[in-house]
Amino acid sequence: MKRPLLPLSARRILRRLRRRVPPPLRIPLGFLLILGGLMGFLPVLGFWMVPLGLALVVLDLRPAARKRL
């Protein structure tokens, strides 16, 4: 049996973002999350933002779009 790439909670969040956030805003929002995650040592930001930003950017890439969450 194949193991899912993302946990169920992450898949739900990405589905919700795909439905509610317009495509022109998803890529800049993803890059902002990645940049914020790189400063995860600061108290407000966290390293959890990097994978979420990458997943958000990948939603709009054509080769990755074939593989649905």
JSON list of N, CA and C in Angstrom, two decimals:
[
{"chain": "A", "resi": 1, "resn": "MET", "atom": "N", "xyz": [0.84, -1.18, 0.00]},
{"chain": "A", "resi": 1, "resn": "MET", "atom": "CA", "xyz": [0.00, 0.00, 0.00]},
{"chain": "A", "resi": 1, "resn": "MET", "atom": "C", "xyz": [0.89, 1.25, 0.00]},
{"chain": "A", "resi": 2, "resn": "LYS", "atom": "N", "xyz": [0.50, 2.23, -0.83]},
{"chain": "A", "resi": 2, "resn": "LYS", "atom": "CA", "xyz": [1.29, 3.46, -0.92]},
{"chain": "A", "resi": 2, "resn": "LYS", "atom": "C", "xyz": [1.01, 4.36, 0.27]},
{"chain": "A", "resi": 3, "resn": "ARG", "atom": "N", "xyz": [2.07, 4.92, 0.78]},
{"chain": "A", "resi": 3, "resn": "ARG", "atom": "CA", "xyz": [1.96, 5.85, 1.90]},
{"chain": "A", "resi": 3, "resn": "ARG", "atom": "C", "xyz": [1.75, 7.26, 1.34]},
{"chain": "A", "resi": 4, "resn": "PRO", "atom": "N", "xyz": [0.80, 8.05, 1.87]},
{"chain": "A", "resi": 4, "resn": "PRO", "atom": "CA", "xyz": [0.59, 9.40, 1.36]},
{"chain": "A", "resi": 4, "resn": "PRO", "atom": "C", "xyz": [1.82, 10.28, 1.60]},
{"chain": "A", "resi": 5, "resn": "LEU", "atom": "N", "xyz": [2.03, 11.20, 0.67]},
{"chain": "A", "resi": 5, "resn": "LEU", "atom": "CA", "xyz": [3.19, 12.09, 0.77]},
{"chain": "A", "resi": 5, "resn": "LEU", "atom": "C", "xyz": [3.06, 13.08, 1.91]},
{"chain": "A", "resi": 6, "resn": "LEU", "atom": "N", "xyz": [1.84, 13.51, 2.17]},
{"chain": "A", "resi": 6, "resn": "LEU", "atom": "CA", "xyz": [1.60, 14.49, 3.24]},
{"chain": "A", "resi": 6, "resn": "LEU", "atom": "C", "xyz": [0.63, 13.92, 4.27]},
{"chain": "A", "resi": 7, "resn": "PRO", "atom": "N", "xyz": [0.74, 14.34, 5.51]},
{"chain": "A", "resi": 7, "resn": "PRO", "atom": "CA", "xyz": [-0.25, 13.91, 6.51]},
{"chain": "A", "resi": 7, "resn": "PRO", "atom": "C", "xyz": [-1.63, 14.46, 6.15]},
{"chain": "A", "resi": 8, "resn": "LEU", "atom": "N", "xyz": [-2.65, 13.85, 6.69]},
{"chain": "A", "resi": 8, "resn": "LEU", "atom": "CA", "xyz": [-4.03, 14.22, 6.39]},
{"chain": "A", "resi": 8, "resn": "LEU", "atom": "C", "xyz": [-4.30, 15.69, 6.70]},
{"chain": "A", "resi": 9, "resn": "SER", "atom": "N", "xyz": [-3.81, 16.19, 7.80]},
{"chain": "A", "resi": 9, "resn": "SER", "atom": "CA", "xyz": [-4.06, 17.60, 8.16]},
{"chain": "A", "resi": 9, "resn": "SER", "atom": "C", "xyz": [-3.43, 18.55, 7.15]},
{"chain": "A", "resi": 10, "resn": "ALA", "atom": "N", "xyz": [-2.24, 18.23, 6.66]},
{"chain": "A", "resi": 10, "resn": "ALA", "atom": "CA", "xyz": [-1.58, 19.09, 5.66]},
{"chain": "A", "resi": 10, "resn": "ALA", "atom": "C", "xyz": [-2.34, 19.05, 4.34]},
{"chain": "A", "resi": 11, "resn": "ARG", "atom": "N", "xyz": [-2.84, 17.87, 3.97]},
{"chain": "A", "resi": 11, "resn": "ARG", "atom": "CA", "xyz": [-3.62, 17.77, 2.73]},
{"chain": "A", "resi": 11, "resn": "ARG", "atom": "C", "xyz": [-4.88, 18.59, 2.82]},
{"chain": "A", "resi": 12, "resn": "ARG", "atom": "N", "xyz": [-5.53, 18.59, 3.98]},
{"chain": "A", "resi": 12, "resn": "ARG", "atom": "CA", "xyz": [-6.75, 19.39, 4.15]},
{"chain": "A", "resi": 12, "resn": "ARG", "atom": "C", "xyz": [-6.46, 20.88, 4.04]},
{"chain": "A", "resi": 13, "resn": "ILE", "atom": "N", "xyz": [-5.38, 21.32, 4.64]},
{"chain": "A", "resi": 13, "resn": "ILE", "atom": "CA", "xyz": [-5.01, 22.74, 4.58]},
{"chain": "A", "resi": 13, "resn": "ILE", "atom": "C", "xyz": [-4.73, 23.16, 3.15]},
{"chain": "A", "resi": 14, "resn": "LEU", "atom": "N", "xyz": [-3.98, 22.33, 2.40]},
{"chain": "A", "resi": 14, "resn": "LEU", "atom": "CA", "xyz": [-3.66, 22.68, 1.02]},
{"chain": "A", "resi": 14, "resn": "LEU", "atom": "C", "xyz": [-4.89, 22.67, 0.14]},
{"chain": "A", "resi": 15, "resn": "ARG", "atom": "N", "xyz": [-5.82, 21.74, 0.36]},
{"chain": "A", "resi": 15, "resn": "ARG", "atom": "CA", "xyz": [-7.07, 21.75, -0.42]},
{"chain": "A", "resi": 15, "resn": "ARG", "atom": "C", "xyz": [-7.84, 23.03, -0.16]},
{"chain": "A", "resi": 16, "resn": "ARG", "atom": "N", "xyz": [-7.91, 23.43, 1.11]},
{"chain": "A", "resi": 16, "resn": "ARG", "atom": "CA", "xyz": [-8.63, 24.65, 1.47]},
{"chain": "A", "resi": 16, "resn": "ARG", "atom": "C", "xyz": [-7.96, 25.87, 0.83]},
{"chain": "A", "resi": 17, "resn": "LEU", "atom": "N", "xyz": [-6.63, 25.92, 0.85]},
{"chain": "A", "resi": 17, "resn": "LEU", "atom": "CA", "xyz": [-5.92, 27.05, 0.23]},
{"chain": "A", "resi": 17, "resn": "LEU", "atom": "C", "xyz": [-6.13, 27.07, -1.28]},
{"chain": "A", "resi": 18, "resn": "ARG", "atom": "N", "xyz": [-6.16, 25.89, -1.90]},
{"chain": "A", "resi": 18, "resn": "ARG", "atom": "CA", "xyz": [-6.36, 25.83, -3.35]},
{"chain": "A", "resi": 18, "resn": "ARG", "atom": "C", "xyz": [-7.72, 26.37, -3.73]},
{"chain": "A", "resi": 19, "resn": "ARG", "atom": "N", "xyz": [-8.72, 26.12, -2.89]},
{"chain": "A", "resi": 19, "resn": "ARG", "atom": "CA", "xyz": [-10.08, 26.58, -3.19]},
{"chain": "A", "resi": 19, "resn": "ARG", "atom": "C", "xyz": [-10.29, 28.05, -2.88]},
{"chain": "A", "resi": 20, "resn": "ARG", "atom": "N", "xyz": [-9.68, 28.55, -1.82]},
{"chain": "A", "resi": 20, "resn": "ARG", "atom": "CA", "xyz": [-10.00, 29.90, -1.34]},
{"chain": "A", "resi": 20, "resn": "ARG", "atom": "C", "xyz": [-9.03, 30.99, -1.78]},
{"chain": "A", "resi": 21, "resn": "VAL", "atom": "N", "xyz": [-7.80, 30.64, -2.05]},
{"chain": "A", "resi": 21, "resn": "VAL", "atom": "CA", "xyz": [-6.81, 31.66, -2.41]},
{"chain": "A", "resi": 21, "resn": "VAL", "atom": "C", "xyz": [-6.66, 31.67, -3.93]},
{"chain": "A", "resi": 22, "resn": "PRO", "atom": "N", "xyz": [-6.86, 32.83, -4.58]},
{"chain": "A", "resi": 22, "resn": "PRO", "atom": "CA", "xyz": [-6.73, 32.89, -6.03]},
{"chain": "A", "resi": 22, "resn": "PRO", "atom": "C", "xyz": [-5.31, 32.56, -6.49]},
{"chain": "A", "resi": 23, "resn": "PRO", "atom": "N", "xyz": [-5.17, 31.92, -7.66]},
{"chain": "A", "resi": 23, "resn": "PRO", "atom": "CA", "xyz": [-3.84, 31.51, -8.15]},
{"chain": "A", "resi": 23, "resn": "PRO", "atom": "C", "xyz": [-2.80, 32.62, -8.21]},
{"chain": "A", "resi": 24, "resn": "PRO", "atom": "N", "xyz": [-3.15, 33.86, -8.62]},
{"chain": "A", "resi": 24, "resn": "PRO", "atom": "CA", "xyz": [-2.09, 34.88, -8.67]},
{"chain": "A", "resi": 24, "resn": "PRO", "atom": "C", "xyz": [-1.52, 35.24, -7.29]},
{"chain": "A", "resi": 25, "resn": "LEU", "atom": "N", "xyz": [-2.23, 34.93, -6.22]},
{"chain": "A", "resi": 25, "resn": "LEU", "atom": "CA", "xyz": [-1.74, 35.24, -4.88]},
{"chain": "A", "resi": 25, "resn": "LEU", "atom": "C", "xyz": [-1.00, 34.07, -4.23]},
{"chain": "A", "resi": 26, "resn": "ARG", "atom": "N", "xyz": [-1.21, 32.85, -4.74]},
{"chain": "A", "resi": 26, "resn": "ARG", "atom": "CA", "xyz": [-0.62, 31.67, -4.09]},
{"chain": "A", "resi": 26, "resn": "ARG", "atom": "C", "xyz": [0.89, 31.64, -4.17]},
{"chain": "A", "resi": 27, "resn": "ILE", "atom": "N", "xyz": [1.47, 31.96, -5.32]},
{"chain": "A", "resi": 27, "resn": "ILE", "atom": "CA", "xyz": [2.93, 31.89, -5.46]},
{"chain": "A", "resi": 27, "resn": "ILE", "atom": "C", "xyz": [3.62, 32.96, -4.60]},
{"chain": "A", "resi": 28, "resn": "PRO", "atom": "N", "xyz": [3.19, 34.24, -4.64]},
{"chain": "A", "resi": 28, "resn": "PRO", "atom": "CA", "xyz": [3.83, 35.21, -3.75]},
{"chain": "A", "resi": 28, "resn": "PRO", "atom": "C", "xyz": [3.64, 34.87, -2.27]},
{"chain": "A", "resi": 29, "resn": "LEU", "atom": "N", "xyz": [2.47, 34.37, -1.89]},
{"chain": "A", "resi": 29, "resn": "LEU", "atom": "CA", "xyz": [2.24, 33.97, -0.51]},
{"chain": "A", "resi": 29, "resn": "LEU", "atom": "C", "xyz": [3.15, 32.81, -0.13]},
{"chain": "A", "resi": 30, "resn": "GLY", "atom": "N", "xyz": [3.35, 31.87, -1.05]},
{"chain": "A", "resi": 30, "resn": "GLY", "atom": "CA", "xyz": [4.26, 30.75, -0.79]},
{"chain": "A", "resi": 30, "resn": "GLY", "atom": "C", "xyz": [5.69, 31.22, -0.57]},
{"chain": "A", "resi": 31, "resn": "PHE", "atom": "N", "xyz": [6.14, 32.16, -1.41]},
{"chain": "A", "resi": 31, "resn": "PHE", "atom": "CA", "xyz": [7.51, 32.67, -1.25]},
{"chain": "A", "resi": 31, "resn": "PHE", "atom": "C", "xyz": [7.66, 33.47, 0.05]},
{"chain": "A", "resi": 32, "resn": "LEU", "atom": "N", "xyz": [6.62, 34.19, 0.44]},
{"chain": "A", "resi": 32, "resn": "LEU", "atom": "CA", "xyz": [6.68, 34.91, 1.72]},
{"chain": "A", "resi": 32, "resn": "LEU", "atom": "C", "xyz": [6.76, 33.94, 2.90]},
{"chain": "A", "resi": 33, "resn": "LEU", "atom": "N", "xyz": [6.02, 32.83, 2.81]},
{"chain": "A", "resi": 33, "resn": "LEU", "atom": "CA", "xyz": [6.11, 31.82, 3.86]},
{"chain": "A", "resi": 33, "resn": "LEU", "atom": "C", "xyz": [7.50, 31.21, 3.92]},
{"chain": "A", "resi": 34, "resn": "ILE", "atom": "N", "xyz": [8.09, 30.95, 2.76]},
{"chain": "A", "resi": 34, "resn": "ILE", "atom": "CA", "xyz": [9.45, 30.38, 2.72]},
{"chain": "A", "resi": 34, "resn": "ILE", "atom": "C", "xyz": [10.45, 31.35, 3.34]},
{"chain": "A", "resi": 35, "resn": "LEU", "atom": "N", "xyz": [10.37, 32.62, 2.95]},
{"chain": "A", "resi": 35, "resn": "LEU", "atom": "CA", "xyz": [11.29, 33.62, 3.51]},
{"chain": "A", "resi": 35, "resn": "LEU", "atom": "C", "xyz": [11.09, 33.78, 5.01]},
{"chain": "A", "resi": 36, "resn": "GLY", "atom": "N", "xyz": [9.84, 33.76, 5.45]},
{"chain": "A", "resi": 36, "resn": "GLY", "atom": "CA", "xyz": [9.58, 33.85, 6.89]},
{"chain": "A", "resi": 36, "resn": "GLY", "atom": "C", "xyz": [10.10, 32.63, 7.63]},
{"chain": "A", "resi": 37, "resn": "GLY", "atom": "N", "xyz": [10.02, 31.48, 6.99]},
{"chain": "A", "resi": 37, "resn": "GLY", "atom": "CA", "xyz": [10.52, 30.26, 7.62]},
{"chain": "A", "resi": 37, "resn": "GLY", "atom": "C", "xyz": [12.02, 30.23, 7.73]},
{"chain": "A", "resi": 38, "resn": "LEU", "atom": "N", "xyz": [12.70, 30.89, 6.81]},
{"chain": "A", "resi": 38, "resn": "LEU", "atom": "CA", "xyz": [14.16, 30.96, 6.89]},
{"chain": "A", "resi": 38, "resn": "LEU", "atom": "C", "xyz": [14.62, 31.79, 8.08]},
{"chain": "A", "resi": 39, "resn": "MET", "atom": "N", "xyz": [13.72, 32.62, 8.58]},
{"chain": "A", "resi": 39, "resn": "MET", "atom": "CA", "xyz": [14.01, 33.40, 9.79]},
{"chain": "A", "resi": 39, "resn": "MET", "atom": "C", "xyz": [13.31, 32.77, 10.99]},
{"chain": "A", "resi": 40, "resn": "GLY", "atom": "N", "xyz": [13.23, 31.45, 10.99]},
{"chain": "A", "resi": 40, "resn": "GLY", "atom": "CA", "xyz": [12.50, 30.72, 12.02]},
{"chain": "A", "resi": 40, "resn": "GLY", "atom": "C", "xyz": [13.10, 30.82, 13.41]},
{"chain": "A", "resi": 41, "resn": "PHE", "atom": "N", "xyz": [14.30, 31.31, 13.51]},
{"chain": "A", "resi": 41, "resn": "PHE", "atom": "CA", "xyz": [14.91, 31.48, 14.83]},
{"chain": "A", "resi": 41, "resn": "PHE", "atom": "C", "xyz": [14.29, 32.65, 15.59]},
{"chain": "A", "resi": 42, "resn": "LEU", "atom": "N", "xyz": [13.57, 33.52, 14.89]},
{"chain": "A", "resi": 42, "resn": "LEU", "atom": "CA", "xyz": [12.89, 34.64, 15.55]},
{"chain": "A", "resi": 42, "resn": "LEU", "atom": "C", "xyz": [11.64, 34.12, 16.27]},
{"chain": "A", "resi": 43, "resn": "PRO", "atom": "N", "xyz": [11.22, 34.79, 17.33]},
{"chain": "A", "resi": 43, "resn": "PRO", "atom": "CA", "xyz": [10.12, 34.25, 18.14]},
{"chain": "A", "resi": 43, "resn": "PRO", "atom": "C", "xyz": [8.78, 34.15, 17.43]},
{"chain": "A", "resi": 44, "resn": "VAL", "atom": "N", "xyz": [8.46, 35.06, 16.53]},
{"chain": "A", "resi": 44, "resn": "VAL", "atom": "CA", "xyz": [7.14, 35.07, 15.90]},
{"chain": "A", "resi": 44, "resn": "VAL", "atom": "C", "xyz": [7.08, 34.08, 14.74]},
{"chain": "A", "resi": 45, "resn": "LEU", "atom": "N", "xyz": [8.17, 33.95, 14.01]},
{"chain": "A", "resi": 45, "resn": "LEU", "atom": "CA", "xyz": [8.20, 33.09, 12.83]},
{"chain": "A", "resi": 45, "resn": "LEU", "atom": "C", "xyz": [8.66, 31.69, 13.22]},
{"chain": "A", "resi": 46, "resn": "GLY", "atom": "N", "xyz": [8.43, 30.73, 12.34]},
{"chain": "A", "resi": 46, "resn": "GLY", "atom": "CA", "xyz": [8.85, 29.37, 12.66]},
{"chain": "A", "resi": 46, "resn": "GLY", "atom": "C", "xyz": [9.32, 28.63, 11.43]},
{"chain": "A", "resi": 47, "resn": "PHE", "atom": "N", "xyz": [10.07, 27.56, 11.66]},
{"chain": "A", "resi": 47, "resn": "PHE", "atom": "CA", "xyz": [10.58, 26.76, 10.55]},
{"chain": "A", "resi": 47, "resn": "PHE", "atom": "C", "xyz": [9.47, 25.98, 9.86]},
{"chain": "A", "resi": 48, "resn": "TRP", "atom": "N", "xyz": [8.29, 25.86, 10.47]},
{"chain": "A", "resi": 48, "resn": "TRP", "atom": "CA", "xyz": [7.16, 25.17, 9.87]},
{"chain": "A", "resi": 48, "resn": "TRP", "atom": "C", "xyz": [6.68, 25.88, 8.61]},
{"chain": "A", "resi": 49, "resn": "MET", "atom": "N", "xyz": [7.05, 27.16, 8.45]},
{"chain": "A", "resi": 49, "resn": "MET", "atom": "CA", "xyz": [6.58, 27.94, 7.31]},
{"chain": "A", "resi": 49, "resn": "MET", "atom": "C", "xyz": [7.24, 27.51, 6.00]},
{"chain": "A", "resi": 50, "resn": "VAL", "atom": "N", "xyz": [8.43, 26.93, 6.06]},
{"chain": "A", "resi": 50, "resn": "VAL", "atom": "CA", "xyz": [9.15, 26.54, 4.84]},
{"chain": "A", "resi": 50, "resn": "VAL", "atom": "C", "xyz": [8.40, 25.44, 4.08]},
{"chain": "A", "resi": 51, "resn": "PRO", "atom": "N", "xyz": [8.06, 24.31, 4.70]},
{"chain": "A", "resi": 51, "resn": "PRO", "atom": "CA", "xyz": [7.36, 23.28, 3.94]},
{"chain": "A", "resi": 51, "resn": "PRO", "atom": "C", "xyz": [5.98, 23.72, 3.47]},
{"chain": "A", "resi": 52, "resn": "LEU", "atom": "N", "xyz": [5.29, 24.53, 4.26]},
{"chain": "A", "resi": 52, "resn": "LEU", "atom": "CA", "xyz": [3.98, 25.02, 3.84]},
{"chain": "A", "resi": 52, "resn": "LEU", "atom": "C", "xyz": [4.12, 25.94, 2.64]},
{"chain": "A", "resi": 53, "resn": "GLY", "atom": "N", "xyz": [5.12, 26.81, 2.64]},
{"chain": "A", "resi": 53, "resn": "GLY", "atom": "CA", "xyz": [5.36, 27.69, 1.50]},
{"chain": "A", "resi": 53, "resn": "GLY", "atom": "C", "xyz": [5.73, 26.91, 0.25]},
{"chain": "A", "resi": 54, "resn": "LEU", "atom": "N", "xyz": [6.58, 25.90, 0.39]},
{"chain": "A", "resi": 54, "resn": "LEU", "atom": "CA", "xyz": [6.94, 25.06, -0.76]},
{"chain": "A", "resi": 54, "resn": "LEU", "atom": "C", "xyz": [5.72, 24.35, -1.33]},
{"chain": "A", "resi": 55, "resn": "ALA", "atom": "N", "xyz": [4.89, 23.80, -0.46]},
{"chain": "A", "resi": 55, "resn": "ALA", "atom": "CA", "xyz": [3.69, 23.11, -0.92]},
{"chain": "A", "resi": 55, "resn": "ALA", "atom": "C", "xyz": [2.74, 24.07, -1.62]},
{"chain": "A", "resi": 56, "resn": "LEU", "atom": "N", "xyz": [2.65, 25.29, -1.15]},
{"chain": "A", "resi": 56, "resn": "LEU", "atom": "CA", "xyz": [1.77, 26.28, -1.76]},
{"chain": "A", "resi": 56, "resn": "LEU", "atom": "C", "xyz": [2.28, 26.69, -3.14]},
{"chain": "A", "resi": 57, "resn": "VAL", "atom": "N", "xyz": [3.58, 26.82, -3.30]},
{"chain": "A", "resi": 57, "resn": "VAL", "atom": "CA", "xyz": [4.16, 27.17, -4.60]},
{"chain": "A", "resi": 57, "resn": "VAL", "atom": "C", "xyz": [3.98, 26.01, -5.58]},
{"chain": "A", "resi": 58, "resn": "VAL", "atom": "N", "xyz": [4.15, 24.79, -5.11]},
{"chain": "A", "resi": 58, "resn": "VAL", "atom": "CA", "xyz": [4.07, 23.61, -5.98]},
{"chain": "A", "resi": 58, "resn": "VAL", "atom": "C", "xyz": [2.65, 23.41, -6.51]},
{"chain": "A", "resi": 59, "resn": "LEU", "atom": "N", "xyz": [1.63, 23.92, -5.81]},
{"chain": "A", "resi": 59, "resn": "LEU", "atom": "CA", "xyz": [0.25, 23.76, -6.28]},
{"chain": "A", "resi": 59, "resn": "LEU", "atom": "C", "xyz": [0.06, 24.32, -7.68]},
{"chain": "A", "resi": 60, "resn": "ASP", "atom": "N", "xyz": [0.80, 25.36, -8.04]},
{"chain": "A", "resi": 60, "resn": "ASP", "atom": "CA", "xyz": [0.60, 26.00, -9.33]},
{"chain": "A", "resi": 60, "resn": "ASP", "atom": "C", "xyz": [1.62, 25.61, -10.39]},
{"chain": "A", "resi": 61, "resn": "LEU", "atom": "N", "xyz": [2.53, 24.72, -10.06]},
{"chain": "A", "resi": 61, "resn": "LEU", "atom": "CA", "xyz": [3.48, 24.25, -11.07]},
{"chain": "A", "resi": 61, "resn": "LEU", "atom": "C", "xyz": [2.84, 23.16, -11.91]},
{"chain": "A", "resi": 62, "resn": "ARG", "atom": "N", "xyz": [2.99, 23.23, -13.21]},
{"chain": "A", "resi": 62, "resn": "ARG", "atom": "CA", "xyz": [2.30, 22.33, -14.13]},
{"chain": "A", "resi": 62, "resn": "ARG", "atom": "C", "xyz": [2.64, 20.85, -13.92]},
{"chain": "A", "resi": 63, "resn": "PRO", "atom": "N", "xyz": [3.91, 20.43, -13.84]},
{"chain": "A", "resi": 63, "resn": "PRO", "atom": "CA", "xyz": [4.19, 18.99, -13.67]},
{"chain": "A", "resi": 63, "resn": "PRO", "atom": "C", "xyz": [3.65, 18.43, -12.36]},
{"chain": "A", "resi": 64, "resn": "ALA", "atom": "N", "xyz": [3.65, 19.22, -11.33]},
{"chain": "A", "resi": 64, "resn": "ALA", "atom": "CA", "xyz": [3.18, 18.73, -10.04]},
{"chain": "A", "resi": 64, "resn": "ALA", "atom": "C", "xyz": [1.65, 18.76, -9.95]},
{"chain": "A", "resi": 65, "resn": "ALA", "atom": "N", "xyz": [1.01, 19.50, -10.84]},
{"chain": "A", "resi": 65, "resn": "ALA", "atom": "CA", "xyz": [-0.45, 19.61, -10.79]},
{"chain": "A", "resi": 65, "resn": "ALA", "atom": "C", "xyz": [-1.12, 18.28, -11.14]},
{"chain": "A", "resi": 66, "resn": "ARG", "atom": "N", "xyz": [-0.44, 17.43, -11.88]},
{"chain": "A", "resi": 66, "resn": "ARG", "atom": "CA", "xyz": [-1.02, 16.13, -12.23]},
{"chain": "A", "resi": 66, "resn": "ARG", "atom": "C", "xyz": [-1.19, 15.26, -11.00]},
{"chain": "A", "resi": 67, "resn": "LYS", "atom": "N", "xyz": [-0.33, 15.41, -10.05]},
{"chain": "A", "resi": 67, "resn": "LYS", "atom": "CA", "xyz": [-0.37, 14.59, -8.84]},
{"chain": "A", "resi": 67, "resn": "LYS", "atom": "C", "xyz": [-1.22, 15.31, -7.80]},
{"chain": "A", "resi": 68, "resn": "ARG", "atom": "N", "xyz": [-2.46, 14.91, -7.67]},
{"chain": "A", "resi": 68, "resn": "ARG", "atom": "CA", "xyz": [-3.38, 15.58, -6.75]},
{"chain": "A", "resi": 68, "resn": "ARG", "atom": "C", "xyz": [-3.15, 15.14, -5.32]},
{"chain": "A", "resi": 69, "resn": "LEU", "atom": "N", "xyz": [-3.47, 16.02, -4.39]},
{"chain": "A", "resi": 69, "resn": "LEU", "atom": "CA", "xyz": [-3.29, 15.72, -2.95]},
{"chain": "A", "resi": 69, "resn": "LEU", "atom": "C", "xyz": [-4.44, 14.90, -2.45]}
]
